[in-house]
Amino acid sequence: MSDIIRRDPRAEWIARNRLHPLHAAMQQQGTPSSWMGPNGVLRKNPHAVGFIGPNGIKRIDRSGAQQASGQRRAAAEAVQLPLHVVEQPSHIICVVPDMVGGRLSSHDKDLLGLARQLAGSGGAVLAVVFGEHKESAFDTAGVDRLLQIEGSEYAGYAPEQRLQALAAVERQFVPRHWLLPDSRSGGGELGRRLAASLRERPATRVWQVAGERCTGRAGAGREDINRPLPRLILASAECAEPVSETRHQALAVSLDNGVARCLPRIEDLGPVAVDPAAIPMAEAEFILSGGNGVQDWALFHKAAAALGATEGASRVAVDDGHMPRARQVGATGTWVTARVYLAVGISGAIQHLQGIGACDKVVAINLDPGCDMIKRADLSVIGDSSAILQALIELAEAYRNGGARDAA
Amino acid sequence: MPHNELNVVALVSVGAHPTSGRARRAEQDARAVELGLRLAGSKLQVVHAGDPHAEALRAYLGMGLDELAVLEQGAGADALPALGAYLSGAGAQLVLTGSQAETGEGSGMLPYLLAERLGWPLVVGLAEVERVEDGFAQVLQALPRGQRRRLRVRLPFLASVDNAAPVARQSAFGPARRGQLRAEDVVVVDDALLSEAQLQPARPRPKRLKVIKAKTGAERMKAATAKASGGTGQVLKDLPPQAGAEAILKLLVEEGVLR
Ligand SMILES: Cc1cc2nc3c(=O)[nH]c(=O)nc-3n(C[C@H](O)[C@H](O)[C@H](O)COP(=O)(O)OP(=O)(O)OC[C@H]3O[C@@H](n4cnc5c(N)ncnc54)[C@H](O)[C@@H]3O)c2cc1C
């Protein structure tokens, strides 16, 4: 369309006159409140600023969120972060995230932030992911190249096989730095195994990288060790700010040569069923928590057993004597870190919500659709706790039996 | 059930109390000794590389050991060559270590480097040895969040223990005095790290600030007053309980918590 602005005095008049029958239609179309004039000077129409509120009074919202139609479209557009493109990386920074539950953890994101810092503008961050994943935000986390290594030999606990794959990555990409999370969920172990096989002395528990030196905790945490930045870095959580202002390519790359299958000396016989009640609540992965809305506590315990969940409770449930004090979740109880927190009949008082701040997914079962727990929850089911727990027990048992049959 | 025929070696270090810094038996190493005592009884060999006159070593003797071998070396020496040489001649089937020293660098690399050097498999986070037969051991490995995994590993192997291993027994004063610290001469290799790195008292880590990247005043106001992540969840209303339970079960299965 031509850039020449053509005025339509009649349309302008209708747009100004809110009593005109065509006024609403004209508002829809809208007139721009500012435009580039023919001489390259920005022109503004002060009359076009703002909108007519529900009571017929002109409103001006200077936040820019709710302006006249011309700008409303711009505001509605999703914020698209600028894309950082690395065509020919001058060097590679290799990151092996933990991917707990198939997603980047916050620790992984901090690590990618650090990797981005080390890569600078010319380098590329290569993330190595084993097996399937559920992550969709590699691009905004700062991954320039993504290497996904799949195969049944990497399933379960296979540190030696993974080491083989990382050795292949080392040969092909020759990364300037290797970055792994110094965590108990795999990164700490894999990183140290890699260090031993590459004969690199790693910096461990690193929490700060400044220029060519890095600082990490030493001993039992009473001392810091400050040393030149080595090739292999095992960093703790919050070692750097995660990437937040750029988008990256996350281009898929692959290994040129296959990875040799090593003969495992350690055989994984699978996870062992642990008594969920014996797991400390602060560490438990899956908590079923009951509050004042639970009527049938026998059923609640049965549901916890059927789901294999660790039990928790709100303060009211504890005060009423339905649960022991040690099971209380919240400000005056335990701060839990479960990945899934299933709250049954808990209203979500702030003292309770504080205790579940670190939980990933919260599921609520409650009668009241307006309570605060529903606002915090990722999935809420409105209904009577007893009926839903009963249905859940039946489904879980059916799932277990069905799963066993499929496996057989 | 003790496996009395099993030849177990535990490697120990001198620890430091987390607040006072006073020398003590290292927490995880004591757990390794405890596990070793349960497996091999009094036949357990315990080895330390360092100063044979360190008083803190007697705390290990007090757990019921007759003697403790000390590979004599100075404070700045690398423990790896001495331990590697000792272990290749000790005929051990299982070597237990802690997962991280309480003094010095504490990188936790020792078990990995020893395993690499000896060519043995390494089990990280050993919680329990269930049984040993036909040259294989069936063990439980501790995972985060209180989970356990069963592994089968060929003997001989190395295992590091962390805080999931059984709690160490009390150290008794009498046996601690009576026990022998047997010093052995070894070739001393200096550790190169301390020439280029400095140890300094730990600085408190900066608290991460909640950075609000808002461009306008209204956004800042919203960020400051917003309630904790409200209104993004899915709400299922007026459904039969079965349908609600199905949705919950689906989420549990997706998250992989239903085992
Ligand atoms: C200093 C202080 C510290 C505190 N510390 C803690 C703490 O650490 N932890 C803690 O939990 N609390 C704490 N509290 C108490 C807290 O303020 C709340 O009183 C408490 O959390 C409420 O517990 P509740 O949600 O179980 O009960 P209620 O608020 O009574 O909520 C019951 C919920 O169950 C629902 N319901 C009822 N019947 C059914 C049904 N049949 N099916 C399904 N849903 C049903 C209701 O809709 C309601 O939402 C503290 C309070 C103070 C003053």
GROMACS .gro file of N, CA and C in nm, chain A residues 163-228:
model
  198
  163LEU      N    1   2.945  -4.159   2.887
  163LEU     CA    2   3.082  -4.111   2.881
  163LEU      C    3   3.140  -4.134   2.742
  164GLN      N    4   3.108  -4.249   2.684
  164GLN     CA    5   3.152  -4.280   2.547
  164GLN      C    6   3.101  -4.173   2.452
  165ALA      N    7   2.971  -4.138   2.468
  165ALA     CA    8   2.911  -4.040   2.379
  165ALA      C    9   2.979  -3.904   2.397
  166LEU      N   10   3.006  -3.866   2.522
  166LEU     CA   11   3.071  -3.737   2.545
  166LEU      C   12   3.212  -3.737   2.489
  167ALA      N   13   3.277  -3.853   2.492
  167ALA     CA   14   3.411  -3.861   2.433
  167ALA      C   15   3.402  -3.837   2.282
  168ALA      N   16   3.295  -3.888   2.220
  168ALA     CA   17   3.275  -3.865   2.076
  168ALA      C   18   3.250  -3.717   2.051
  169VAL      N   19   3.173  -3.652   2.140
  169VAL     CA   20   3.149  -3.508   2.126
  169VAL      C   21   3.281  -3.433   2.137
  170GLU      N   22   3.363  -3.475   2.230
  170GLU     CA   23   3.494  -3.411   2.249
  170GLU      C   24   3.577  -3.420   2.121
  171ARG      N   25   3.576  -3.537   2.058
  171ARG     CA   26   3.656  -3.554   1.937
  171ARG      C   27   3.602  -3.469   1.823
  172GLN      N   28   3.470  -3.463   1.810
  172GLN     CA   29   3.414  -3.394   1.694
  172GLN      C   30   3.414  -3.242   1.710
  173PHE      N   31   3.375  -3.193   1.828
  173PHE     CA   32   3.354  -3.049   1.842
  173PHE      C   33   3.470  -2.978   1.912
  174VAL      N   34   3.554  -3.050   1.982
  174VAL     CA   35   3.664  -2.993   2.060
  174VAL      C   36   3.621  -2.867   2.134
  175PRO      N   37   3.524  -2.878   2.226
  175PRO     CA   38   3.474  -2.758   2.293
  175PRO      C   39   3.584  -2.688   2.373
  176ARG      N   40   3.573  -2.554   2.379
  176ARG     CA   41   3.669  -2.478   2.458
  176ARG      C   42   3.645  -2.504   2.607
  177HIS      N   43   3.517  -2.512   2.645
  177HIS     CA   44   3.484  -2.543   2.784
  177HIS      C   45   3.375  -2.649   2.787
  178TRP      N   46   3.383  -2.732   2.889
  178TRP     CA   47   3.273  -2.823   2.920
  178TRP      C   48   3.207  -2.770   3.045
  179LEU      N   49   3.074  -2.760   3.044
  179LEU     CA   50   3.003  -2.713   3.163
  179LEU      C   51   2.900  -2.818   3.205
  180LEU      N   52   2.908  -2.859   3.330
  180LEU     CA   53   2.807  -2.951   3.380
  180LEU      C   54   2.757  -2.901   3.515
  181PRO      N   55   2.631  -2.928   3.546
  181PRO     CA   56   2.581  -2.887   3.677
  181PRO      C   57   2.641  -2.976   3.786
  182ASP      N   58   2.690  -2.915   3.892
  182ASP     CA   59   2.743  -2.996   4.003
  182ASP      C   60   2.626  -3.030   4.094
  183SER      N   61   2.544  -3.124   4.048
  183SER     CA   62   2.422  -3.156   4.120
  183SER      C   63   2.421  -3.305   4.150
  184ARG      N   64   2.331  -3.342   4.238
  184ARG     CA   65   2.320  -3.485   4.271
  184ARG      C   66   2.235  -3.558   4.169
  185SER      N   67   2.167  -3.485   4.081
  185SER     CA   68   2.078  -3.556   3.989
  185SER      C   69   2.150  -3.598   3.863
  186GLY      N   70   2.279  -3.622   3.868
  186GLY     CA   71   2.347  -3.680   3.754
  186GLY      C   72   2.467  -3.601   3.707
  187GLY      N   73   2.452  -3.467   3.703
  187GLY     CA   74   2.557  -3.384   3.646
  187GLY      C   75   2.689  -3.394   3.721
  188GLY      N   76   2.681  -3.395   3.854
  188GLY     CA   77   2.803  -3.401   3.933
  188GLY      C   78   2.880  -3.528   3.905
  189GLU      N   79   2.808  -3.638   3.894
  189GLU     CA   80   2.874  -3.767   3.870
  189GLU      C   81   2.931  -3.773   3.728
  190LEU      N   82   2.847  -3.738   3.629
  190LEU     CA   83   2.891  -3.748   3.490
  190LEU      C   84   3.010  -3.656   3.465
  191GLY      N   85   3.004  -3.536   3.524
  191GLY     CA   86   3.113  -3.441   3.505
  191GLY      C   87   3.244  -3.493   3.561
  192ARG      N   88   3.238  -3.556   3.678
  192ARG     CA   89   3.362  -3.606   3.737
  192ARG      C   90   3.414  -3.727   3.659
  193ARG      N   91   3.323  -3.809   3.613
  193ARG     CA   92   3.367  -3.922   3.529
  193ARG      C   93   3.434  -3.869   3.402
  194LEU      N   94   3.374  -3.765   3.344
  194LEU     CA   95   3.430  -3.707   3.222
  194LEU      C   96   3.568  -3.650   3.252
  195ALA      N   97   3.580  -3.582   3.364
  195ALA     CA   98   3.708  -3.522   3.402
  195ALA      C   99   3.814  -3.630   3.414
  196ALA      N  100   3.778  -3.742   3.478
  196ALA     CA  101   3.876  -3.849   3.498
  196ALA      C  102   3.915  -3.910   3.364
  197SER      N  103   3.819  -3.921   3.270
  197SER     CA  104   3.856  -3.987   3.145
  197SER      C  105   3.926  -3.891   3.050
  198LEU      N  106   3.895  -3.760   3.057
  198LEU     CA  107   3.966  -3.665   2.971
  198LEU      C  108   4.097  -3.620   3.035
  199ARG      N  109   4.121  -3.661   3.157
  199ARG     CA  110   4.238  -3.618   3.235
  199ARG      C  111   4.245  -3.466   3.244
  200GLU      N  112   4.130  -3.404   3.267
  200GLU     CA  113   4.125  -3.260   3.291
  200GLU      C  114   4.097  -3.242   3.439
  201ARG      N  115   4.162  -3.146   3.500
  201ARG     CA  116   4.130  -3.120   3.639
  201ARG      C  117   4.015  -3.020   3.643
  202PRO      N  118   3.899  -3.059   3.694
  202PRO     CA  119   3.784  -2.968   3.686
  202PRO      C  120   3.784  -2.869   3.802
  203ALA      N  121   3.713  -2.760   3.782
  203ALA     CA  122   3.680  -2.672   3.894
  203ALA      C  123   3.543  -2.715   3.940
  204THR      N  124   3.528  -2.743   4.069
  204THR     CA  125   3.400  -2.796   4.116
  204THR      C  126   3.330  -2.692   4.203
  205ARG      N  127   3.200  -2.711   4.216
  205ARG     CA  128   3.115  -2.624   4.297
  205ARG      C  129   3.141  -2.476   4.268
  206VAL      N  130   3.159  -2.445   4.141
  206VAL     CA  131   3.190  -2.308   4.100
  206VAL      C  132   3.065  -2.222   4.115
  207TRP      N  133   3.080  -2.108   4.178
  207TRP     CA  134   2.964  -2.019   4.190
  207TRP      C  135   2.988  -1.883   4.130
  208GLN      N  136   3.110  -1.859   4.084
  208GLN     CA  137   3.136  -1.730   4.021
  208GLN      C  138   3.245  -1.746   3.917
  209VAL      N  139   3.223  -1.689   3.801
  209VAL     CA  140   3.326  -1.686   3.698
  209VAL      C  141   3.347  -1.540   3.665
  210ALA      N  142   3.469  -1.492   3.683
  210ALA     CA  143   3.499  -1.352   3.653
  210ALA      C  144   3.625  -1.351   3.568
  211GLY      N  145   3.609  -1.313   3.442
  211GLY     CA  146   3.724  -1.308   3.353
  211GLY      C  147   3.785  -1.445   3.337
  212GLU      N  148   3.913  -1.455   3.364
  212GLU     CA  149   3.984  -1.581   3.343
  212GLU      C  150   3.995  -1.662   3.471
  213ARG      N  151   3.928  -1.619   3.576
  213ARG     CA  152   3.937  -1.693   3.703
  213ARG      C  153   3.798  -1.732   3.748
  214CYS      N  154   3.793  -1.834   3.830
  214CYS     CA  155   3.664  -1.875   3.883
  214CYS      C  156   3.677  -1.905   4.032
  215THR      N  157   3.565  -1.896   4.102
  215THR     CA  158   3.562  -1.920   4.245
  215THR      C  159   3.463  -2.030   4.273
  216GLY      N  160   3.507  -2.126   4.352
  216GLY     CA  161   3.416  -2.234   4.389
  216GLY      C  162   3.433  -2.265   4.536
  217ARG      N  163   3.335  -2.333   4.593
  217ARG     CA  164   3.346  -2.373   4.732
  217ARG      C  165   3.448  -2.486   4.742
  218ALA      N  166   3.518  -2.490   4.854
  218ALA     CA  167   3.616  -2.597   4.877
  218ALA      C  168   3.586  -2.661   5.011
  219GLY      N  169   3.642  -2.779   5.031
  219GLY     CA  170   3.625  -2.849   5.158
  219GLY      C  171   3.479  -2.864   5.193
  220ALA      N  172   3.448  -2.844   5.321
  220ALA     CA  173   3.309  -2.860   5.365
  220ALA      C  174   3.232  -2.730   5.350
  221GLY      N  175   3.280  -2.638   5.270
  221GLY     CA  176   3.206  -2.515   5.246
  221GLY      C  177   3.251  -2.399   5.332
  222ARG      N  178   3.359  -2.417   5.407
  222ARG     CA  179   3.408  -2.307   5.489
  222ARG      C  180   3.511  -2.224   5.413
  223GLU      N  181   3.554  -2.277   5.300
  223GLU     CA  182   3.655  -2.205   5.224
  223GLU      C  183   3.614  -2.195   5.078
  224ASP      N  184   3.668  -2.095   5.012
  224ASP     CA  185   3.651  -2.081   4.867
  224ASP      C  186   3.785  -2.109   4.803
  225ILE      N  187   3.781  -2.159   4.682
  225ILE     CA  188   3.905  -2.174   4.609
  225ILE      C  189   3.895  -2.091   4.482
  226ASN      N  190   3.996  -2.007   4.463
  226ASN     CA  191   3.998  -1.916   4.350
  226ASN      C  192   4.110  -1.960   4.259
  227ARG      N  193   4.077  -1.990   4.133
  227ARG     CA  194   4.180  -2.045   4.045
  227ARG      C  195   4.154  -2.006   3.900
  228PRO      N  196   4.256  -2.025   3.814
  228PRO     CA  197   4.234  -1.997   3.672
  228PRO      C  198   4.123  -2.087   3.618
   0.00000   0.00000   0.00000
